mmCIF file of C-alpha atoms and ligand atoms in Angstrom:
data_model
loop_
_atom_site.group_PDB
_atom_site.id
_atom_site.type_symbol
_atom_site.label_atom_id
_atom_site.label_comp_id
_atom_site.label_asym_id
_atom_site.label_seq_id
_atom_site.Cartn_x
_atom_site.Cartn_y
_atom_site.Cartn_z
ATOM 1 C CA MET A 263 25.586 -121.926 -116.544
ATOM 2 C CA ASN A 264 27.077 -121.314 -119.881
ATOM 3 C CA TYR A 265 30.033 -119.026 -119.002
ATOM 4 C CA LYS A 266 30.810 -118.259 -122.746
ATOM 5 C CA LYS A 267 27.302 -116.900 -122.879
ATOM 6 C CA ILE A 268 27.607 -114.691 -119.827
ATOM 7 C CA LEU A 269 31.398 -113.219 -120.485
ATOM 8 C CA LEU A 270 29.947 -110.416 -122.945
ATOM 9 C CA PRO A 271 27.163 -109.394 -120.434
ATOM 10 C CA VAL A 272 29.658 -109.262 -117.667
ATOM 11 C CA LEU A 273 32.037 -107.047 -119.626
ATOM 12 C CA LEU A 274 29.284 -104.735 -120.752
ATOM 13 C CA GLY A 275 27.865 -104.498 -117.235
ATOM 14 C CA GLY A 276 31.333 -103.445 -115.718
ATOM 15 C CA LEU A 277 31.693 -100.822 -118.470
ATOM 16 C CA LEU A 278 28.243 -99.691 -117.872
ATOM 17 C CA LEU A 279 28.493 -99.468 -114.072
ATOM 18 C CA CYS A 280 31.838 -97.631 -114.777
ATOM 19 C CA GLY A 281 29.897 -94.952 -117.199
ATOM 20 C CA ILE A 282 27.250 -94.906 -114.644
ATOM 21 C CA SER A 283 29.141 -93.995 -111.518
ATOM 22 C CA CYS A 284 30.950 -91.323 -113.467
ATOM 23 C CA GLN A 285 27.898 -89.647 -115.150
ATOM 24 C CA GLN A 286 25.584 -90.325 -112.271
ATOM 25 C CA SER A 287 26.995 -89.271 -108.944
ATOM 26 C CA GLN A 288 23.521 -88.873 -107.681
ATOM 27 C CA GLN A 289 22.551 -92.323 -108.224
ATOM 28 C CA THR A 290 23.674 -93.185 -104.816
ATOM 29 C CA ASP A 291 20.550 -95.372 -103.870
ATOM 30 C CA PHE A 292 21.238 -97.922 -106.673
ATOM 31 C CA ASN A 293 23.942 -99.901 -104.915
ATOM 32 C CA THR A 294 21.974 -99.444 -101.241
ATOM 33 C CA TYR A 295 18.579 -100.279 -102.663
ATOM 34 C CA GLY A 296 19.148 -102.671 -105.520
ATOM 35 C CA ARG A 297 16.685 -101.161 -107.759
ATOM 36 C CA ARG A 298 16.774 -100.725 -111.482
ATOM 37 C CA VAL A 299 18.609 -98.036 -113.261
ATOM 38 C CA ALA A 300 16.191 -96.131 -115.253
ATOM 39 C CA ALA A 301 15.826 -96.801 -118.813
ATOM 40 C CA GLU A 302 16.889 -93.141 -119.524
ATOM 41 C CA THR A 303 20.068 -93.598 -117.471
ATOM 42 C CA LEU A 304 20.883 -96.518 -119.922
ATOM 43 C CA LYS A 305 20.210 -94.549 -122.898
ATOM 44 C CA ASN A 306 22.383 -91.769 -121.543
ATOM 45 C CA ALA A 307 25.201 -94.152 -121.233
ATOM 46 C CA GLY A 308 26.146 -93.780 -124.626
ATOM 47 C CA PRO A 309 25.537 -95.102 -128.337
ATOM 48 C CA GLU A 310 28.016 -97.825 -127.916
ATOM 49 C CA PHE A 311 25.581 -99.753 -125.561
ATOM 50 C CA SER A 312 22.435 -101.740 -126.836
ATOM 51 C CA PHE A 313 19.757 -102.969 -124.745
ATOM 52 C CA PRO A 314 17.163 -105.594 -125.381
ATOM 53 C CA SER A 315 14.087 -104.164 -126.599
ATOM 54 C CA GLU A 316 11.556 -107.288 -125.911
ATOM 55 C CA PRO A 317 9.492 -106.934 -122.887
ATOM 56 C CA ALA A 318 11.181 -108.491 -119.795
ATOM 57 C CA ILE A 319 8.049 -110.353 -118.845
ATOM 58 C CA PRO A 320 5.331 -111.864 -120.994
ATOM 59 C CA GLY A 321 2.479 -109.560 -120.476
ATOM 60 C CA SER A 322 4.425 -106.560 -119.828
ATOM 61 C CA SER A 323 5.076 -103.586 -121.510
ATOM 62 C CA LYS A 324 8.307 -102.853 -119.727
ATOM 63 C CA THR A 325 11.544 -103.460 -121.398
ATOM 64 C CA ASP A 326 14.262 -105.318 -119.965
ATOM 65 C CA ASN A 327 16.632 -102.559 -118.513
ATOM 66 C CA ARG A 328 18.597 -104.826 -116.167
ATOM 67 C CA ILE A 329 22.168 -104.390 -116.268
ATOM 68 C CA TYR A 330 23.283 -106.568 -113.599
ATOM 69 C CA ASP A 331 21.847 -109.715 -114.893
ATOM 70 C CA THR A 332 24.757 -112.088 -115.504
ATOM 71 C CA ARG A 333 22.581 -115.171 -115.343
ATOM 72 C CA ASP A 334 22.215 -117.884 -117.907
ATOM 73 C CA SER A 335 20.033 -116.376 -120.279
ATOM 74 C CA THR A 336 17.484 -119.120 -120.282
ATOM 75 C CA ALA A 337 17.207 -118.725 -116.472
ATOM 76 C CA SER A 338 14.617 -115.751 -115.472
ATOM 77 C CA GLN A 339 12.798 -115.177 -112.283
ATOM 78 C CA ILE A 340 9.650 -116.044 -114.180
ATOM 79 C CA LEU A 341 10.604 -118.667 -116.606
ATOM 80 C CA LEU A 342 7.779 -121.033 -115.649
ATOM 81 C CA GLY A 343 4.982 -118.604 -116.397
ATOM 82 C CA ASN A 344 2.997 -115.596 -115.032
ATOM 83 C CA PRO A 345 0.347 -117.544 -112.963
ATOM 84 C CA SER A 346 -2.245 -114.989 -112.580
ATOM 85 C CA GLY A 347 -1.558 -112.667 -116.088
ATOM 86 C CA ALA A 348 -0.425 -109.984 -113.760
ATOM 87 C CA THR A 349 0.266 -106.772 -116.046
ATOM 88 C CA ASN A 350 1.997 -103.659 -115.067
ATOM 89 C CA SER A 351 -0.853 -101.514 -115.889
ATOM 90 C CA THR A 352 -2.149 -99.233 -112.899
ATOM 91 C CA VAL A 353 -5.655 -100.167 -113.662
ATOM 92 C CA ASN A 354 -4.910 -103.771 -112.861
ATOM 93 C CA ALA A 355 -4.169 -102.855 -109.289
ATOM 94 C CA GLU A 356 -5.084 -106.199 -107.731
ATOM 95 C CA ASN A 357 -2.796 -107.787 -110.102
ATOM 96 C CA TYR A 358 -0.154 -105.522 -110.664
ATOM 97 C CA LEU A 359 3.126 -106.937 -112.214
ATOM 98 C CA ILE A 360 6.293 -105.660 -110.526
ATOM 99 C CA ASP A 361 9.864 -106.614 -111.773
ATOM 100 C CA GLN A 362 11.988 -106.094 -108.853
ATOM 101 C CA GLN A 363 14.831 -107.560 -110.817
ATOM 102 C CA TYR A 364 15.967 -110.186 -108.281
ATOM 103 C CA TYR A 365 12.478 -111.493 -108.329
ATOM 104 C CA VAL A 366 8.869 -110.884 -109.782
ATOM 105 C CA GLU A 367 5.930 -110.156 -108.184
ATOM 106 C CA SER A 368 2.224 -109.806 -108.581
ATOM 107 C CA TYR A 369 1.002 -107.082 -106.330
ATOM 108 C CA SER A 370 -2.533 -106.360 -104.839
ATOM 109 C CA ARG A 371 -3.045 -102.768 -103.833
ATOM 110 C CA THR A 372 -5.840 -103.425 -101.389
ATOM 111 C CA LYS A 373 -4.080 -106.396 -99.895
ATOM 112 C CA GLY A 374 -0.953 -104.345 -99.406
ATOM 113 C CA SER A 375 0.946 -107.524 -100.300
ATOM 114 C CA PRO A 376 1.957 -109.871 -103.024
ATOM 115 C CA ASN A 377 -0.408 -112.349 -104.563
ATOM 116 C CA TRP A 378 2.527 -114.400 -105.586
ATOM 117 C CA VAL A 379 6.351 -113.927 -105.994
ATOM 118 C CA SER A 380 8.398 -115.777 -108.611
ATOM 119 C CA TRP A 381 12.104 -116.334 -108.533
ATOM 120 C CA HIS A 382 15.162 -118.616 -109.569
ATOM 121 C CA ILE A 383 17.716 -119.724 -107.287
ATOM 122 C CA GLY A 384 21.298 -120.712 -108.877
ATOM 123 C CA ALA A 385 24.784 -121.082 -107.546
ATOM 124 C CA GLU A 386 25.410 -117.631 -108.511
ATOM 125 C CA ASP A 387 22.681 -116.152 -106.047
ATOM 126 C CA LEU A 388 24.360 -117.448 -103.118
ATOM 127 C CA GLY A 389 27.312 -115.699 -101.652
ATOM 128 C CA ASN A 390 28.586 -114.021 -98.463
ATOM 129 C CA THR A 391 26.448 -110.956 -98.041
ATOM 130 C CA LYS A 392 25.108 -110.827 -94.718
ATOM 131 C CA ARG A 393 21.259 -110.108 -94.109
ATOM 132 C CA LEU A 394 20.812 -106.569 -94.224
ATOM 133 C CA ASN A 395 17.427 -106.040 -92.528
ATOM 134 C CA ASN A 396 16.919 -102.878 -94.464
ATOM 135 C CA PHE A 397 12.986 -103.321 -94.476
ATOM 136 C CA ARG A 398 11.362 -100.282 -96.133
ATOM 137 C CA PRO A 399 8.501 -99.119 -98.363
ATOM 138 C CA ASP A 400 8.624 -99.563 -102.160
ATOM 139 C CA THR A 401 8.666 -95.820 -103.346
ATOM 140 C CA ASP A 402 8.322 -96.981 -106.830
ATOM 141 C CA LEU A 403 4.628 -97.967 -106.576
ATOM 142 C CA PRO A 404 2.201 -96.055 -108.700
ATOM 143 C CA GLU A 405 1.230 -92.528 -107.192
ATOM 144 C CA GLY A 406 -1.214 -92.395 -104.587
ATOM 145 C CA TRP A 407 -0.892 -96.224 -103.653
ATOM 146 C CA TYR A 408 -0.579 -96.871 -99.984
ATOM 147 C CA GLU A 409 3.266 -97.689 -98.993
ATOM 148 C CA VAL A 410 3.485 -100.273 -96.502
ATOM 149 C CA SER A 411 6.317 -99.296 -94.300
ATOM 150 C CA ASN A 412 8.848 -101.122 -92.041
ATOM 151 C CA THR A 413 6.698 -100.143 -88.886
ATOM 152 C CA SER A 414 3.289 -101.377 -90.488
ATOM 153 C CA TYR A 415 3.493 -104.941 -88.700
ATOM 154 C CA LYS A 416 4.586 -103.543 -85.329
ATOM 155 C CA GLY A 417 2.362 -105.141 -82.663
ATOM 156 C CA SER A 418 0.444 -107.162 -84.985
ATOM 157 C CA GLY A 419 1.628 -110.613 -83.645
ATOM 158 C CA PHE A 420 2.887 -111.419 -87.380
ATOM 159 C CA ASP A 421 6.280 -111.492 -88.714
ATOM 160 C CA LYS A 422 7.232 -109.576 -91.765
ATOM 161 C CA GLY A 423 7.346 -112.682 -93.911
ATOM 162 C CA HIS A 424 9.503 -112.661 -96.876
ATOM 163 C CA ASN A 425 8.430 -114.280 -100.002
ATOM 164 C CA CYS A 426 11.671 -114.156 -101.776
ATOM 165 C CA PRO A 427 13.945 -114.756 -98.809
ATOM 166 C CA SER A 428 16.982 -112.942 -97.977
ATOM 167 C CA GLY A 429 18.910 -116.191 -97.961
ATOM 168 C CA ASP A 430 18.357 -116.754 -101.202
ATOM 169 C CA ARG A 431 19.786 -113.323 -102.307
ATOM 170 C CA SER A 432 23.179 -113.107 -100.811
ATOM 171 C CA SER A 433 25.458 -112.431 -103.873
ATOM 172 C CA SER A 434 25.482 -108.645 -103.174
ATOM 173 C CA THR A 435 24.236 -105.754 -101.413
ATOM 174 C CA ALA A 436 21.692 -104.850 -104.082
ATOM 175 C CA ALA A 437 20.452 -108.535 -104.412
ATOM 176 C CA ASN A 438 19.889 -108.891 -100.498
ATOM 177 C CA SER A 439 18.596 -105.358 -100.342
ATOM 178 C CA SER A 440 15.874 -106.173 -102.895
ATOM 179 C CA THR A 441 14.419 -108.638 -100.576
ATOM 180 C CA PHE A 442 13.653 -106.271 -97.842
ATOM 181 C CA LEU A 443 11.210 -104.015 -99.771
ATOM 182 C CA MET A 444 7.784 -104.308 -97.859
ATOM 183 C CA ASN A 445 6.007 -105.555 -100.713
ATOM 184 C CA ASN A 446 7.991 -108.737 -100.816
ATOM 185 C CA MET A 447 6.343 -109.284 -97.453
ATOM 186 C CA ILE A 448 3.164 -110.853 -95.893
ATOM 187 C CA PRO A 449 1.881 -110.807 -92.225
ATOM 188 C CA GLN A 450 2.979 -114.510 -91.458
ATOM 189 C CA ALA A 451 2.448 -116.405 -88.239
ATOM 190 C CA PRO A 452 5.944 -116.610 -86.400
ATOM 191 C CA ASN A 453 6.016 -120.307 -86.166
ATOM 192 C CA ASN A 454 5.364 -120.423 -89.914
ATOM 193 C CA ASN A 455 7.793 -118.214 -91.020
ATOM 194 C CA GLN A 456 10.740 -119.364 -88.410
ATOM 195 C CA HIS A 457 10.486 -122.957 -88.563
ATOM 196 C CA THR A 458 7.984 -124.471 -91.301
ATOM 197 C CA TRP A 459 8.815 -121.968 -94.033
ATOM 198 C CA GLU A 460 12.557 -121.425 -92.973
ATOM 199 C CA HIS A 461 13.218 -125.191 -93.357
ATOM 200 C CA LEU A 462 11.754 -125.076 -96.867
ATOM 201 C CA GLU A 463 13.743 -122.347 -97.851
ATOM 202 C CA SER A 464 16.930 -124.202 -96.479
ATOM 203 C CA TYR A 465 15.944 -127.232 -98.090
ATOM 204 C CA CYS A 466 15.623 -125.340 -101.769
ATOM 205 C CA ARG A 467 19.256 -123.676 -100.880
ATOM 206 C CA THR A 468 20.669 -126.926 -99.957
ATOM 207 C CA GLN A 469 19.738 -128.538 -103.310
ATOM 208 C CA VAL A 470 21.410 -125.362 -105.082
ATOM 209 C CA LYS A 471 24.504 -126.422 -103.003
ATOM 210 C CA LYS A 472 24.302 -129.946 -104.271
ATOM 211 C CA GLY A 473 24.471 -128.799 -107.906
ATOM 212 C CA ASN A 474 20.832 -128.102 -108.963
ATOM 213 C CA GLU A 475 19.088 -124.627 -109.573
ATOM 214 C CA VAL A 476 15.643 -124.142 -108.484
ATOM 215 C CA TYR A 477 12.431 -122.163 -109.342
ATOM 216 C CA VAL A 478 10.196 -121.092 -106.791
ATOM 217 C CA VAL A 479 6.742 -119.484 -106.978
ATOM 218 C CA MET A 480 5.439 -118.670 -103.495
ATOM 219 C CA GLY A 481 1.999 -116.856 -102.655
ATOM 220 C CA SER A 482 -0.894 -116.489 -100.248
ATOM 221 C CA TYR A 483 -4.811 -116.391 -100.238
ATOM 222 C CA GLY A 484 -7.736 -115.844 -98.366
ATOM 223 C CA SER A 485 -8.081 -113.872 -95.209
ATOM 224 C CA GLY A 486 -7.486 -114.432 -91.445
ATOM 225 C CA GLY A 487 -4.654 -115.949 -89.564
ATOM 226 C CA THR A 488 -3.539 -116.548 -86.127
ATOM 227 C CA GLY A 489 -0.406 -114.931 -84.990
ATOM 228 C CA LYS A 490 0.964 -114.870 -81.695
ATOM 229 C CA ASN A 491 -1.553 -112.206 -80.771
ATOM 230 C CA GLY A 492 -4.628 -114.105 -82.058
ATOM 231 C CA TYR A 493 -6.702 -114.128 -84.934
ATOM 232 C CA PHE A 494 -6.799 -111.371 -87.557
ATOM 233 C CA GLU A 495 -8.112 -110.614 -90.942
ATOM 234 C CA SER A 496 -6.318 -107.506 -91.570
ATOM 235 C CA ILE A 497 -3.411 -105.249 -90.028
ATOM 236 C CA ASP A 498 -2.262 -101.671 -90.098
ATOM 237 C CA ASN A 499 -5.808 -100.208 -89.932
ATOM 238 C CA GLY A 500 -7.097 -102.482 -92.487
ATOM 239 C CA LYS A 501 -4.410 -101.608 -94.923
ATOM 240 C CA ILE A 502 -2.778 -105.113 -95.163
ATOM 241 C CA ASN A 503 -4.496 -108.205 -95.521
ATOM 242 C CA VAL A 504 -3.360 -111.298 -93.378
ATOM 243 C CA PRO A 505 -3.781 -114.273 -95.525
ATOM 244 C CA ALA A 506 -5.263 -117.702 -94.463
ATOM 245 C CA HIS A 507 -3.045 -119.903 -96.671
ATOM 246 C CA ILE A 508 0.376 -119.604 -97.870
ATOM 247 C CA TRP A 509 1.799 -121.786 -100.505
ATOM 248 C CA LYS A 510 4.712 -122.551 -102.488
ATOM 249 C CA VAL A 511 5.769 -124.596 -105.503
ATOM 250 C CA VAL A 512 9.409 -125.544 -106.025
ATOM 251 C CA VAL A 513 11.001 -126.929 -109.213
ATOM 252 C CA ILE A 514 14.363 -128.788 -108.899
ATOM 253 C CA ILE A 515 16.611 -129.576 -111.991
ATOM 254 C CA PRO A 516 20.247 -130.127 -112.119
ATOM 255 C CA GLU A 517 22.407 -126.950 -113.117
ATOM 256 C CA GLY A 518 22.519 -126.517 -116.896
ATOM 257 C CA ASN A 519 21.188 -124.698 -119.882
ATOM 258 C CA ASN A 520 17.714 -124.484 -121.603
ATOM 259 C CA ASP A 521 15.788 -125.126 -118.382
ATOM 260 C CA LEU A 522 12.273 -125.241 -119.727
ATOM 261 C CA GLN A 523 13.225 -127.987 -122.156
ATOM 262 C CA ARG A 524 14.711 -129.917 -119.112
ATOM 263 C CA ILE A 525 11.681 -130.129 -117.292
ATOM 264 C CA ASN A 526 9.826 -133.351 -117.453
ATOM 265 C CA ALA A 527 7.552 -135.986 -115.891
ATOM 266 C CA GLY A 528 10.729 -136.973 -113.589
ATOM 267 C CA THR A 529 11.540 -133.479 -112.393
ATOM 268 C CA ARG A 530 11.377 -133.055 -108.647
ATOM 269 C CA ILE A 531 8.460 -130.844 -107.945
ATOM 270 C CA ILE A 532 7.364 -129.875 -104.322
ATOM 271 C CA ALA A 533 4.159 -128.129 -103.471
ATOM 272 C CA VAL A 534 2.877 -127.145 -100.374
ATOM 273 C CA ASP A 535 0.087 -125.215 -98.777
ATOM 274 C CA THR A 536 0.223 -124.406 -95.271
ATOM 275 C CA PRO A 537 -2.212 -122.545 -92.797
ATOM 276 C CA ASN A 538 -1.185 -119.117 -91.513
ATOM 277 C CA ASP A 539 -1.580 -120.272 -88.028
ATOM 278 C CA ASN A 540 1.013 -120.219 -85.315
ATOM 279 C CA ALA A 541 -0.219 -123.935 -84.294
ATOM 280 C CA ILE A 542 1.446 -125.030 -87.353
ATOM 281 C CA ALA A 543 4.032 -128.076 -87.147
ATOM 282 C CA PRO A 544 7.425 -127.298 -88.134
ATOM 283 C CA ASN A 545 7.825 -130.026 -90.946
ATOM 284 C CA TRP A 546 6.646 -128.732 -94.357
ATOM 285 C CA MET A 547 6.390 -132.415 -95.460
ATOM 286 C CA LYS A 548 3.068 -132.379 -93.329
ATOM 287 C CA TYR A 549 1.599 -129.823 -95.914
ATOM 288 C CA LEU A 550 2.350 -131.246 -99.188
ATOM 289 C CA CYS A 551 -0.078 -131.094 -101.930
ATOM 290 C CA THR A 552 -0.313 -130.956 -105.645
ATOM 291 C CA VAL A 553 0.192 -127.780 -107.976
ATOM 292 C CA ARG A 554 -3.349 -128.540 -109.155
ATOM 293 C CA ASP A 555 -4.624 -128.056 -105.409
ATOM 294 C CA ILE A 556 -3.029 -124.817 -105.417
ATOM 295 C CA GLU A 557 -4.252 -123.751 -108.988
ATOM 296 C CA LYS A 558 -7.868 -124.925 -107.716
ATOM 297 C CA ALA A 559 -7.429 -122.853 -104.660
ATOM 298 C CA THR A 560 -6.193 -119.636 -106.251
ATOM 299 C CA GLY A 561 -7.605 -119.864 -109.892
ATOM 300 C CA TYR A 562 -4.032 -119.313 -110.994
ATOM 301 C CA ASP A 563 -2.369 -121.325 -113.933
ATOM 302 C CA LEU A 564 1.014 -122.367 -112.433
ATOM 303 C CA LEU A 565 4.022 -123.808 -114.607
ATOM 304 C CA SER A 566 2.038 -122.283 -117.353
ATOM 305 C CA ALA A 567 4.921 -122.101 -119.637
ATOM 306 C CA LEU A 568 5.230 -125.964 -119.788
ATOM 307 C CA PRO A 569 3.429 -127.955 -122.398
ATOM 308 C CA LYS A 570 -0.416 -128.471 -121.194
ATOM 309 C CA ALA A 571 0.381 -132.273 -121.456
ATOM 310 C CA LEU A 572 2.983 -131.945 -119.371
ATOM 311 C CA GLN A 573 1.340 -129.767 -116.791
ATOM 312 C CA ASN A 574 -1.461 -132.416 -116.612
ATOM 313 C CA ARG A 575 0.966 -135.078 -115.644
ATOM 314 C CA ILE A 576 3.384 -132.958 -113.189
ATOM 315 C CA GLU A 577 0.537 -130.922 -111.529
ATOM 316 C CA VAL A 578 -1.423 -133.860 -110.145
ATOM 317 C CA GLU A 579 1.360 -135.790 -108.474
ATOM 318 C CA LYS A 580 2.417 -135.189 -104.692
ATOM 319 C CA PHE A 581 6.052 -135.301 -103.648
ATOM 320 C CA LYS A 582 7.092 -138.151 -102.106
ATOM 321 C CA GLY A 583 10.193 -137.215 -100.280
ATOM 322 C CA GLY A 584 13.977 -138.049 -100.638
ATOM 323 C CA ASN A 585 16.818 -135.694 -101.317
HETATM 324 MN MN1 MN B 713 -0.700 -125.215 -114.991
#
């Protein structure tokens, strides 16, 4: 974290928020729901503010309209790449890119769930905000798309399983709230969600508390999982796919700047691929695999922002443990 670099954005952000709260008294859902302020709102904030014109994400035509982002400028939710080449074109409904500010995802309209979600965890993301539990539909989905709701999983025997966890976004109400959008969820077998997955999520946060920063990509593939009510391929009258496999790739580096340049053959990288089955073991180490294994299973190119030669080294090694 380069504090000189963040001073200006923090000041601008503060001024902006002040300006917005004065001018946009009806923007009441901003703090509660943690969504981006519309670009128009920013333009209306006055000529003294300038905003980045570069796309926020490779492959996206969206401009970066985040105003809360006080992160190290080299850190971003999708720094390690866009695994499936997702775009924010509505015709790309099965691989639709959504920037949720606190994480970025590829969403599938027919699956009613993300293909993958990508995010960064730094010390600045871990605060004292309590878990809000405000599960709700993403009303920003393109018109006509089914909006998965907070009751869509009811009685299914599957948990509303976060991709980007609530616990990784406790710095503010906006940050925590963003994780409860239903398109951050998959139908996840309770023992997978509450034990195996929870342990791996806690492990990642522990690494951050020890002075590291962590990049995570989580995703799922296939159809058919076994929750506490048995085997299902879909729920909510076929509107939501039940994935067969749930995977995660974790990259851990000491806190610092120029993150992409600091990832090398010695970097700690963890890849797991778990069955979406309530009979799962609680120890995630049992499900270790290589990044390449997940690439083969999904057809994605993970860690694609890294040089190909480096990918070819680190993607074929399995994590050996240690802390
Ligand atoms: Mn790759």
